[in-house]
Coordinates of C-alpha atoms in Angstrom, one line a residue:
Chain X
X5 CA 57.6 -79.1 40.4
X6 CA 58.1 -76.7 37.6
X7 CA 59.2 -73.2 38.8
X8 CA 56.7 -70.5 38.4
X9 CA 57.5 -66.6 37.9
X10 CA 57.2 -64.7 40.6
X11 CA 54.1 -62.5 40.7
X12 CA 56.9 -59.6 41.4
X13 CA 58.3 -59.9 38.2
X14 CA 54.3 -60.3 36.8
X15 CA 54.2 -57.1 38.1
X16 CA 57.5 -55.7 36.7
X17 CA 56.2 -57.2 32.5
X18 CA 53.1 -55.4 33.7
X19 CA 54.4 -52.3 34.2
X20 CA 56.7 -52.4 31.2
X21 CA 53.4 -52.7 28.7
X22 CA 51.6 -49.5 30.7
X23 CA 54.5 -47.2 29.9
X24 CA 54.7 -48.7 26.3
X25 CA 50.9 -48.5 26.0
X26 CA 51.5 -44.8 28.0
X27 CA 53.8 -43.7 25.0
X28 CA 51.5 -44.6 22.5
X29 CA 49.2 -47.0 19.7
X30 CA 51.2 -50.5 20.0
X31 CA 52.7 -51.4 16.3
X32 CA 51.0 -54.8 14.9
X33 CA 53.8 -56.9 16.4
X34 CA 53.9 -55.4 19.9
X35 CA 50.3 -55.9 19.7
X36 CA 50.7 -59.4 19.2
X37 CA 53.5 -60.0 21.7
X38 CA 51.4 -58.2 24.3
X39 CA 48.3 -60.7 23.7
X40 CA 50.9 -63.7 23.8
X41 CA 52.3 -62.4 27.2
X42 CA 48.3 -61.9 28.7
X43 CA 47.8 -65.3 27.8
X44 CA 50.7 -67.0 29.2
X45 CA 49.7 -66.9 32.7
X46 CA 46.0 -66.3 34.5
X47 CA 48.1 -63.4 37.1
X48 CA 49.1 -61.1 33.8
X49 CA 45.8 -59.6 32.8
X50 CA 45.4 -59.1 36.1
X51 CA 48.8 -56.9 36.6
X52 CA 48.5 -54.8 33.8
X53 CA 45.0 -54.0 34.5
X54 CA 46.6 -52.8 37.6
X55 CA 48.9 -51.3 36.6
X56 CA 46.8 -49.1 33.6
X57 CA 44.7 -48.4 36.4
X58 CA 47.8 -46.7 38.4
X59 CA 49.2 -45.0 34.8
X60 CA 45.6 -43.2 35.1
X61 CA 46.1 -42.3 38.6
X62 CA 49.3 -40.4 37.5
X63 CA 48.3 -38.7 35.2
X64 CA 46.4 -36.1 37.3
X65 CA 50.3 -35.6 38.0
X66 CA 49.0 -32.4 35.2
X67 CA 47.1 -30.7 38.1
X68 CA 50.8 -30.2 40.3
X69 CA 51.5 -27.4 37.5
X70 CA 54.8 -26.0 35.7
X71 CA 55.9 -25.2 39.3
X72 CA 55.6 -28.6 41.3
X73 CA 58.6 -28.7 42.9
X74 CA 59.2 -32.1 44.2
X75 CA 61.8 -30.9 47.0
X76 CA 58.8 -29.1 48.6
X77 CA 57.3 -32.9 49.6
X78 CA 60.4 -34.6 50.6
X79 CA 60.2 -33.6 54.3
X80 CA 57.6 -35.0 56.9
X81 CA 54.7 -32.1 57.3
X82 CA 56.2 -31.5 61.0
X83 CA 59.3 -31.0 59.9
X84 CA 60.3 -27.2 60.2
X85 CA 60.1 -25.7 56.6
X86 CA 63.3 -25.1 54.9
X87 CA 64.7 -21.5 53.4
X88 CA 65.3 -23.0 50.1
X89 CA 66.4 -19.9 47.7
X90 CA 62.7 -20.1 45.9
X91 CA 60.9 -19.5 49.0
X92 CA 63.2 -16.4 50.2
X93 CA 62.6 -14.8 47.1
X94 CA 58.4 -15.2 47.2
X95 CA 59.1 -13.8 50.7
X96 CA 61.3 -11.0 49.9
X97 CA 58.7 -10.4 47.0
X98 CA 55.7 -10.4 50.1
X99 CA 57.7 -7.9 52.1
X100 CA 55.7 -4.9 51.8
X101 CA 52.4 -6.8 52.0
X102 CA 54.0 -8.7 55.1
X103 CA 54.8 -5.6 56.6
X104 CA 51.5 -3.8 56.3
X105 CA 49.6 -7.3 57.4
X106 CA 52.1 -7.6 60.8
X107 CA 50.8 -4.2 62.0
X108 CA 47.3 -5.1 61.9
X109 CA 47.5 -8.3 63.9
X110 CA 49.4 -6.4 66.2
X111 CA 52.1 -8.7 68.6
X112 CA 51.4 -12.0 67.0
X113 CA 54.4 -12.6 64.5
X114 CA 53.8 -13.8 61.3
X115 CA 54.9 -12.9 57.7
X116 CA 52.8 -13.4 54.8
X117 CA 53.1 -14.9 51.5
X118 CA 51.5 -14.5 48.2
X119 CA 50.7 -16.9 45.8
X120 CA 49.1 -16.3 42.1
X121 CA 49.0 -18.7 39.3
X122 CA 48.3 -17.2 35.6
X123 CA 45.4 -18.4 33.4
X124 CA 45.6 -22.0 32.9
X125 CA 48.1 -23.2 35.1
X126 CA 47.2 -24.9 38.5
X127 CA 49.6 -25.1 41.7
X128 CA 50.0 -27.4 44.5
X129 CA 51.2 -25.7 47.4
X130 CA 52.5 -27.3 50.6
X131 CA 51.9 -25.0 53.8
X132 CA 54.3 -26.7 56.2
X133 CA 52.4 -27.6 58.9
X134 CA 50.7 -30.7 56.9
X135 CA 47.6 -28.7 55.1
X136 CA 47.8 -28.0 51.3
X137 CA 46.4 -25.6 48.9
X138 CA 45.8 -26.0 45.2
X139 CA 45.4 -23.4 43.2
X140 CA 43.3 -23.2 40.2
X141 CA 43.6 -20.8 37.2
X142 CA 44.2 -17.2 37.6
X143 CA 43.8 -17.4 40.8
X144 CA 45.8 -15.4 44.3
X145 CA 46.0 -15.8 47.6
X146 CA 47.9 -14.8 50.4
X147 CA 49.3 -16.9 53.3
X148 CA 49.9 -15.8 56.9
X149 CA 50.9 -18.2 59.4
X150 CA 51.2 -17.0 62.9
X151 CA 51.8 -19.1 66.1
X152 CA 47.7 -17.8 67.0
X153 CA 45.8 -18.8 63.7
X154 CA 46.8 -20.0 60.3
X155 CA 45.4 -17.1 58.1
X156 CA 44.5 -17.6 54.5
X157 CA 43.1 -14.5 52.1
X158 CA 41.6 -15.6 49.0
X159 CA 41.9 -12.5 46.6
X160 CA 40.6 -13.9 43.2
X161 CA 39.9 -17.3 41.5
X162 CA 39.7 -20.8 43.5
X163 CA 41.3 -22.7 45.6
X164 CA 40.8 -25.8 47.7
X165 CA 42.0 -26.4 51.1
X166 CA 42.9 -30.1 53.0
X167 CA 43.4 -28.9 56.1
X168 CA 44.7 -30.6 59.1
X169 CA 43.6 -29.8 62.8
X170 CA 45.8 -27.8 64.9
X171 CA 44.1 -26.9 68.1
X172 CA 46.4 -24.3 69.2
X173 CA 46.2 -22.5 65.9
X174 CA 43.2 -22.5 64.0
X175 CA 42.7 -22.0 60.7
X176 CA 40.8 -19.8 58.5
X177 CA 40.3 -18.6 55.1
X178 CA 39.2 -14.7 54.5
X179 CA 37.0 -14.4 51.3
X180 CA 35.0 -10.8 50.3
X181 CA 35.6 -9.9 54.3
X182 CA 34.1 -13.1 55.4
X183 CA 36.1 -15.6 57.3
X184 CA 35.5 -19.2 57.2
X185 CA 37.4 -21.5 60.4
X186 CA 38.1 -25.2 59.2
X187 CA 38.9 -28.0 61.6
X188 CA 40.5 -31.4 59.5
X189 CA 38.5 -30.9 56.3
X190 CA 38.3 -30.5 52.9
X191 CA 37.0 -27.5 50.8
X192 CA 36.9 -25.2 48.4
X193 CA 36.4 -21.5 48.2
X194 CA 36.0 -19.7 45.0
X195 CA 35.7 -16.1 43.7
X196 CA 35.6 -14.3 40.5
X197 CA 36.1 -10.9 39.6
X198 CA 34.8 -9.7 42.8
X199 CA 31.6 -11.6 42.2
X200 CA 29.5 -13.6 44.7
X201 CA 31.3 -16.3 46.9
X202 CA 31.2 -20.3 47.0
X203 CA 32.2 -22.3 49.4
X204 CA 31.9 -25.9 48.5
X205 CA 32.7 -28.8 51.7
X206 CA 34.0 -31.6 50.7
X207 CA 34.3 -33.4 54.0
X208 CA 34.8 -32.3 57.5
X209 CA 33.5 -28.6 59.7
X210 CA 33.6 -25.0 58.1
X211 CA 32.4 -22.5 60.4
X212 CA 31.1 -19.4 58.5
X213 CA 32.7 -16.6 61.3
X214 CA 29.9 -14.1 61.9
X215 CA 29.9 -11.3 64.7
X216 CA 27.6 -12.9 67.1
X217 CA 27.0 -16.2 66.1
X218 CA 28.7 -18.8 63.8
X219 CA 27.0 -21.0 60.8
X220 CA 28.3 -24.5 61.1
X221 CA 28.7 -26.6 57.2
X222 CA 29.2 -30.0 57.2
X223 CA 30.2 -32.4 54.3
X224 CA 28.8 -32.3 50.8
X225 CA 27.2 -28.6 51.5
X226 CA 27.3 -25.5 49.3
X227 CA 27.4 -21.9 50.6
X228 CA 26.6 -19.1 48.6
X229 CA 27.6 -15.2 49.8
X230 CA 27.0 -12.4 48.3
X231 CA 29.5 -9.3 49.5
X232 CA 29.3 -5.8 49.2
X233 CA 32.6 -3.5 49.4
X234 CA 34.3 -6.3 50.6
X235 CA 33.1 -6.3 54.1
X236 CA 29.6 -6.4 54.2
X237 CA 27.7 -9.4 54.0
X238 CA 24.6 -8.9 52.1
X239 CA 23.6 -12.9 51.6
X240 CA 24.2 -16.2 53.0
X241 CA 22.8 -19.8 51.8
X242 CA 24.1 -22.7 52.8
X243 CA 22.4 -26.5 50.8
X244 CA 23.2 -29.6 50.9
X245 CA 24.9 -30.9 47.4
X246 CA 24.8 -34.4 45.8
X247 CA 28.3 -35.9 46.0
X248 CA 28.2 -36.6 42.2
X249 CA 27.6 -32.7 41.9
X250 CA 30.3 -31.9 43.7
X251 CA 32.9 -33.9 42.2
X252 CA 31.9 -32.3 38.6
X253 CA 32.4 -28.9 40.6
X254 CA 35.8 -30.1 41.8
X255 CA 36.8 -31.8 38.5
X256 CA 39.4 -28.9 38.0
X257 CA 41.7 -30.9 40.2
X258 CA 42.0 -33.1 37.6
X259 CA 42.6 -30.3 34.6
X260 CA 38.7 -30.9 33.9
X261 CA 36.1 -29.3 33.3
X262 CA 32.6 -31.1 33.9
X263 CA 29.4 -30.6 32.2
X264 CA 26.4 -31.8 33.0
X265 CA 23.3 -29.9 30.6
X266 CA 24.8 -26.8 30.4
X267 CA 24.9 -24.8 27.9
X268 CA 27.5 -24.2 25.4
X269 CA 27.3 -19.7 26.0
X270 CA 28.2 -21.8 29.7
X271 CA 31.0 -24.1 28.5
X272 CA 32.4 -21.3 26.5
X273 CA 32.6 -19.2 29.6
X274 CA 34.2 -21.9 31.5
X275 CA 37.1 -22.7 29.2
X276 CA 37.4 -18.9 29.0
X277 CA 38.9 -18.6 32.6
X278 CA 41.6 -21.2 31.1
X279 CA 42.8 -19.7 28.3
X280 CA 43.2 -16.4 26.8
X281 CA 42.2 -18.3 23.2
X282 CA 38.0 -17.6 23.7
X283 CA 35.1 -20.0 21.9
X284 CA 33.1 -17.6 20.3
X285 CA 29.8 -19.3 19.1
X286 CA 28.1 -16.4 16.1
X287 CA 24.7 -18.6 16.0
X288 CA 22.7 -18.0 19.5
X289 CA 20.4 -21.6 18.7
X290 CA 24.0 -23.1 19.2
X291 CA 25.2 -21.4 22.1
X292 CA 21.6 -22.6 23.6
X293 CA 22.3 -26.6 23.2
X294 CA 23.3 -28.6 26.0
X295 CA 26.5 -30.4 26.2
X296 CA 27.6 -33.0 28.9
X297 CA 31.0 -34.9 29.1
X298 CA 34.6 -34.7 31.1
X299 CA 36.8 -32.4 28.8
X300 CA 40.2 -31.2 29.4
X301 CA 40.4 -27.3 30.3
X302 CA 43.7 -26.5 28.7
X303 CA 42.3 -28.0 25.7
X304 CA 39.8 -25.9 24.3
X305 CA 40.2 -26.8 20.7
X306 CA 39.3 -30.4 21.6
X307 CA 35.9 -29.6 22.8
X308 CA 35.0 -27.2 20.0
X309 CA 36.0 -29.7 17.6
X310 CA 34.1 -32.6 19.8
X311 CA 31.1 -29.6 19.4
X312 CA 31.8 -29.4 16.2
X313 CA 30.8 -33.0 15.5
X314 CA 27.8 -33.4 18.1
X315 CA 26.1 -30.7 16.7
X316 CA 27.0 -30.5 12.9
X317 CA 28.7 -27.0 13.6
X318 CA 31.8 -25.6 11.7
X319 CA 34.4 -24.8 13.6
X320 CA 37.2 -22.1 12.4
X321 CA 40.5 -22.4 14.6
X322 CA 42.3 -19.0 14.7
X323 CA 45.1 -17.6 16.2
X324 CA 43.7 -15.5 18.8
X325 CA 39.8 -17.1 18.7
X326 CA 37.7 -20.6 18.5
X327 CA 34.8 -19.7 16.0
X328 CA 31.7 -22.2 16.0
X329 CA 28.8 -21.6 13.8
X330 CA 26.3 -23.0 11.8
Chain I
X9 CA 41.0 -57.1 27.0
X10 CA 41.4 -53.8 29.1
X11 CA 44.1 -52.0 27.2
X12 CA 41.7 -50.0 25.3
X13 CA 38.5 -49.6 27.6
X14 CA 39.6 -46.4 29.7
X15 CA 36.2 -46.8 31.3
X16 CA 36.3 -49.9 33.2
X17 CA 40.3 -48.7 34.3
X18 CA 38.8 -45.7 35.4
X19 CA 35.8 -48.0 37.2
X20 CA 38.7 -50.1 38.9
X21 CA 40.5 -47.1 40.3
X22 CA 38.2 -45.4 41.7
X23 CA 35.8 -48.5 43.1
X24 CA 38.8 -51.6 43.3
X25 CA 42.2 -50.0 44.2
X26 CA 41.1 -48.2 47.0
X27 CA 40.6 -51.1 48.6
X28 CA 43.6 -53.5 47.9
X29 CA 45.6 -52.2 50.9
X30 CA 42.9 -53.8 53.1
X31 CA 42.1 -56.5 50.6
X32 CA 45.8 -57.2 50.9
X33 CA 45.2 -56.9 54.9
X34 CA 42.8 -59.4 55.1
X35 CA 44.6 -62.1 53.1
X36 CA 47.7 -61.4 54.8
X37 CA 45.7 -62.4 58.5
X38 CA 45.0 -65.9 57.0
X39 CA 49.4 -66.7 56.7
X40 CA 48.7 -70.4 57.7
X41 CA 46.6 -71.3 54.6
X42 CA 50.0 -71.0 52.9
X43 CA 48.3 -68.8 49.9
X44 CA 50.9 -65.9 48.5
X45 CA 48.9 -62.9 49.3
X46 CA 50.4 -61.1 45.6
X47 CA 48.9 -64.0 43.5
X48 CA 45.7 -63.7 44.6
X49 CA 45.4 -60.2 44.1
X50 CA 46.7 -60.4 40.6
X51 CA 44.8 -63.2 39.8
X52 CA 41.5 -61.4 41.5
X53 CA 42.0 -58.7 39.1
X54 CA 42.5 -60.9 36.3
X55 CA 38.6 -62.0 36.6
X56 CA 37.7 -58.1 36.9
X57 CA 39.9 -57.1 33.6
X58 CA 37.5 -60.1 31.6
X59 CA 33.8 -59.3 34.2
X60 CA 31.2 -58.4 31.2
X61 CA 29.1 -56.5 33.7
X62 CA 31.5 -54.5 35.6
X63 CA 29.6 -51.5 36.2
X64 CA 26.6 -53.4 37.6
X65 CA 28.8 -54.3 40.8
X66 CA 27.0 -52.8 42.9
X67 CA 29.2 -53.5 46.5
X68 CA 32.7 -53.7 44.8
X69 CA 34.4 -53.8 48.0
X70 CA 32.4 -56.9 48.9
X71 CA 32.9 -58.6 45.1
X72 CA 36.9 -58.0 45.4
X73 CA 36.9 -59.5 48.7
X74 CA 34.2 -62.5 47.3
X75 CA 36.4 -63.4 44.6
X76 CA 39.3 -63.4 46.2
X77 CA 38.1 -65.4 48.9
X78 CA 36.9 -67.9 46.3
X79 CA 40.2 -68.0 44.8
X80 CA 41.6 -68.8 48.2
X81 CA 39.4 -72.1 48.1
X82 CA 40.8 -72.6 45.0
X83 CA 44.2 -72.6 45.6
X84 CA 44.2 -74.6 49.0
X85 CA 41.9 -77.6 46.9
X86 CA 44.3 -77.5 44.5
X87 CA 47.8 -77.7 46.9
X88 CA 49.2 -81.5 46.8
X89 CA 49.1 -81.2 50.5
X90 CA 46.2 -80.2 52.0
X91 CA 47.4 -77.9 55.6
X92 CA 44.2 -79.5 57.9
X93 CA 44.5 -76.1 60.0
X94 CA 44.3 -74.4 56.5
X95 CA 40.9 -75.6 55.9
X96 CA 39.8 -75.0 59.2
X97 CA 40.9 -71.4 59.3
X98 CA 38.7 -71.5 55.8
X99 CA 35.7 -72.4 57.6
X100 CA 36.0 -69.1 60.0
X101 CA 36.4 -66.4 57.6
X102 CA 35.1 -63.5 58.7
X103 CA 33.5 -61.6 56.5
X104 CA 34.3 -58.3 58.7
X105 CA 36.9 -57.8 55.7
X106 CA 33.9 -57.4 53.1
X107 CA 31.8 -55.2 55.2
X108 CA 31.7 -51.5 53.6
X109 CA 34.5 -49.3 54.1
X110 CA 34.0 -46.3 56.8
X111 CA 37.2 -44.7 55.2
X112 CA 36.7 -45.1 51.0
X113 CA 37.3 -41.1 50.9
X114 CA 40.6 -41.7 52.8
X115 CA 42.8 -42.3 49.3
X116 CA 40.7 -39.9 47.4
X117 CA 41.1 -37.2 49.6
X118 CA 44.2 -36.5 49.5
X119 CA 45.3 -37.8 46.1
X120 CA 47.1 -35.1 44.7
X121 CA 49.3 -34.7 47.7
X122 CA 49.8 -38.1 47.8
X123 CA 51.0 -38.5 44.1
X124 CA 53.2 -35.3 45.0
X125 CA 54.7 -37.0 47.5
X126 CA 55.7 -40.0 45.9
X127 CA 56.8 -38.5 42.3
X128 CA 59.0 -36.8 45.3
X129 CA 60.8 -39.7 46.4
X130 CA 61.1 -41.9 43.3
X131 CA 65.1 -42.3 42.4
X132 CA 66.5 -38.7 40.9
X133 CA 66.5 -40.1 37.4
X134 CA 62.8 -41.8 37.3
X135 CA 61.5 -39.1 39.3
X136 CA 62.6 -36.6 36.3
X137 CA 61.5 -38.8 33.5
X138 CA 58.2 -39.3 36.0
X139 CA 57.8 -35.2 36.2
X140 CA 58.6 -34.8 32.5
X141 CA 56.1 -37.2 31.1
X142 CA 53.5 -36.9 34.1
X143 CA 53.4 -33.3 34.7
X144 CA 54.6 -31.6 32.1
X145 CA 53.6 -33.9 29.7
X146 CA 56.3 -34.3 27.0
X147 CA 56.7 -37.5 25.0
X148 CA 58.7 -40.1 25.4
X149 CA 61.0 -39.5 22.1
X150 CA 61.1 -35.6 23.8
X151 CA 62.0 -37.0 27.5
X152 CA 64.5 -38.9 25.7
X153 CA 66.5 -36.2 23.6
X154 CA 66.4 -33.9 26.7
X155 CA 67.9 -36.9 29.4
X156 CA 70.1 -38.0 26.5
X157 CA 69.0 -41.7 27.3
X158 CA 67.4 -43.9 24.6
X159 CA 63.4 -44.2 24.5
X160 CA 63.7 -48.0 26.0
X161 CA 65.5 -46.0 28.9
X162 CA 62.4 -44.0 29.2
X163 CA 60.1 -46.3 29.3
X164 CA 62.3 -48.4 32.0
X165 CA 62.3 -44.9 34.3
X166 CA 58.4 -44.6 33.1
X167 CA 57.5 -48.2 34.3
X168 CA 59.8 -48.1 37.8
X169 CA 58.0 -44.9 38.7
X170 CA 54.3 -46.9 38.1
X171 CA 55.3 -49.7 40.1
X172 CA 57.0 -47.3 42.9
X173 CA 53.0 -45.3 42.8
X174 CA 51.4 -48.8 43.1
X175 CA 54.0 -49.9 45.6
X176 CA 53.1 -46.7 47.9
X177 CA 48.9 -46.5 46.9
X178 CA 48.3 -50.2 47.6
X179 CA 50.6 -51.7 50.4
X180 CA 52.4 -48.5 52.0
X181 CA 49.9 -49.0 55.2
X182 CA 51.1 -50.0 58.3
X183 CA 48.6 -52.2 60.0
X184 CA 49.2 -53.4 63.8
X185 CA 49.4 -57.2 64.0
X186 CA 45.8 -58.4 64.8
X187 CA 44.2 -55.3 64.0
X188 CA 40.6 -55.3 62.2
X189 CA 39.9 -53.8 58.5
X190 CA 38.5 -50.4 60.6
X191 CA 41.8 -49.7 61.8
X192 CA 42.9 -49.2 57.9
X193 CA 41.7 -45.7 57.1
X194 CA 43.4 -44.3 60.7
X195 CA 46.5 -46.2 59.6
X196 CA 46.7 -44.4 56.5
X197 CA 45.9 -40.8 57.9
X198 CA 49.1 -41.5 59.8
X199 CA 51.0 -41.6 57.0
X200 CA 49.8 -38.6 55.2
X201 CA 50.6 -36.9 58.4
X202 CA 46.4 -35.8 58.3
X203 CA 43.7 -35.1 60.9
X204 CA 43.3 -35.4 64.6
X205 CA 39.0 -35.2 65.1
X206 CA 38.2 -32.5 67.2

């Protein structure tokens, strides 16, 4: 019997063409050698179609952010979190806030921590006890974790939660004066420039705290507020949203932005909150079409050039603006 | 061939992957056919890379386990010597295996953490050629001149960290001998240390 190759080392040739085909075109002769290898065995095409499919799956890698720290994921989520010399100086930078916060909740103590990311950068943040946060653009929040509840405030911008349940402490994000309980969900929570608040579940039980009585949302289910100085809740409407819908709203996980009919004065507005390099669009006809497609948000060249194209427009790329007209 | 249709790689990762750790499961329960669990998968995936109409699967966790169990068949005809208990076990396949997922959010939900944890772990060298490519997205040629290692060296580290993700996204799930396939989704919250339903 003639020995075969193990499908281990299948998968080892397989990964080897991914990170050559990850680097870049293939010259002529690679090319060839690549289409020689597929062929030589009914398991190969197989592999590397595997393994592509894993070299896409990394490369939301993007979405951890300039500060992904890979130390912060080494431990166990129950494992006690560690003083490492980053994390004491976030906390001496929280003291004042932490002090002013530990009066208020009176004898349980906590100390909180703030967290901001600048305009187009995205964070992953580990919160110790097995939840995590992710931070999209220009976007803060403060995190205070006492042995009652595990408090999150959402100051600007948007975030989304995995939590996980802890029944002795529960936890519960403050947005515009509202607070918002989650048992073991997913969700995110979203506010800009002191505007109206979203809330968008992705799967589990938000509770929607009000004095009196609480509004239960489960899965796939959008809630609107409107807030007035902060406190006051003037509006609250809670519908169900298609799944498809809410992964386009959630595509900024993946660096994305997802459009779906809107219009480009709407795309323009979007890649705005990335970028401090604006689309301006001079013709309002344009800035009426309708665009739908997956486009990176730190890119915003890219999509004016892809505009450019769909819609015969001439795009002007300078160093401080994105001009499209026609 | 695949390498240049981003689509149907996109289509397998979000509607076939998910599902090799119980694919894998499944094949692994039927030891006494003699198969090797790792052939069939690749070779399974092999007839999805070349499927003209991919994207009108519409149960793809059924077709994976389908094709796979045809290629089971396959492979026992084809063995000189024919196991008798092999082709009995054949006969009572469940189909339990095939049966829609109650967990196919389990991977997605917690992807990012998931790749953050792995990247994490990967050996220190790989795990900084990983970070430099991956997150913060230099070339190759760049990773290269800041390591000071040669681009072949990148490409090495790039490829170990790939197999290391696959390694951790498709097998990492501990399944208790005898278990069914709905015991796969709670095995994997385990692991990312997620959930206890109130």
């Amino acid at each position: 019997m003639k020995s075969r190759e193990t499908s281990q080392s299948v998968d080892i040739a397989a990964s080897e063409w991914a990170a050559k085909i990850d680097n870049g075109p293939l010259t002529p002769q690679e090319t060839a050698a690549l289409k020689d290898w597929l062929e030589g065995d009914s398991r190969r095409p197989g592999a590397l179609f595997r393994a592509r499919a894993v070299s896409m799956y990394s490369e939301s890698a993007r979405a951890l952010g300039p500060h992904y720290n890979p130390d912060d994921f080494t431990e166990t989520p129950a494992a006690a979190p560690r003083l490492s010399r980053r994390t004491m100086l976030a906390w001496g930078g929280g003291l004042a806030a932490s002090l002013a916060v530990t009066v208020g909740v009176g004898l349980s103590l906590s100390s909180s921590q703030a967290y901001a990311t600048a305009r187009g950068e995205m964070r992953l943040i580990p919160l110790g006890d097995g939840s995590t946060m992710l931070l999209n653009t220009a976007t803060s929040v403060e995190v205070e974790f006492g042995s009652e509840r595990r408090l999150v405030r959402v100051l600007e911008g948007e975030t989304y939660f995995e939590v996980t349940a802890d029944a002795r402490r529960p936890f519960v994000v403050e947005v515009g004066g509202q607070q918002l309980g989650a048992s073991a969900s997913a969700f995110m929570v979203r506010r800009l420039e002191g505007g109206p608040v979203d809330v968008l579940v992705r799967s589990g039980n938000i509770e929607l705290l009000k004095p009196g009585r609480a509004t239960s949302l489960t899965a796939n289910t959008h809630l609107a507020m409107t807030v007035r100085d902060d406190s006051v809740l003037t509006s609250a409407e809670a519908a169900a949203v298609a799944p498809e819908v809410l992964s386009r709203q959630l595509a900024w996980r993946e660096g994305k932005i997802a459009l779906h009919g809107e219009t480009l004065a709407f795309a323009s507005q979007a890649f705005a909150r990335y970028s401090d390099v604006h689309i301006q669009i001079t013709d309002p006809a344009l800035a009426n079409e309708s665009i739908t497609g997956l486009f990176s948000a730190n890119d915003p060249v890219g999509f004016s050039r892809s505009v450019a194209r769909i819609f015969g427009a001439n795009l002007s790329v300078q160093p401080d603006a994105i001009v499209l007209s026609r | 061939m695949t390498v240049s249709d981003p689509e149907r790689t996109r289509w397998f990762l979000r509607n076939i992957l998910p599902h090799e750790p119980a694919l894998r499961a499944w094949l692994g329960r039927k030891q006494r056919s003699g198969i090797n669990v790792d052939d069939i998968v690749q070779e399974a995936y092999t007839i999805l890379a070349s499927q003209p109409a991919y994207q009108a699967i519409r149960h793809p966790r059924g077709y994976l386990f389908q094709i796979a169990h045809s290629l089971v068949v396959r492979h026992i005809r084809r063995a000189r010597i024919v196991d008798i208990q092999a082709v009995e076990d054949l006969d009572q396949w469940d189909t339990a295996g095939a049966a829609p997922s109650l967990e196919q959010g389990a991977i997605a939900r917690d992807e990012l953490r998931y790749l953050a944890e792995t990247i994490a772990v990967m050996p220190e060298k790989t795990r900084e050629a990983f970070i430099l490519r991956r997150v913060r997205g230099l070339s190759h040629r760049d990773i290269a001149r800041q390591m000071k290692i040669s681009e072949s060296t990148v490409e090495k580290h790039i490829a170990r960290g790939l197999r290391l993700l696959a390694e951790r996204f498709t097998r990492d799930v501990t399944v208790s001998p005898g278990s069914d396939d709905q015991s796969q989704g709670a095995a994997r919250d385990e692991i990312t240390g997620n959930k206890s339903k109130r």
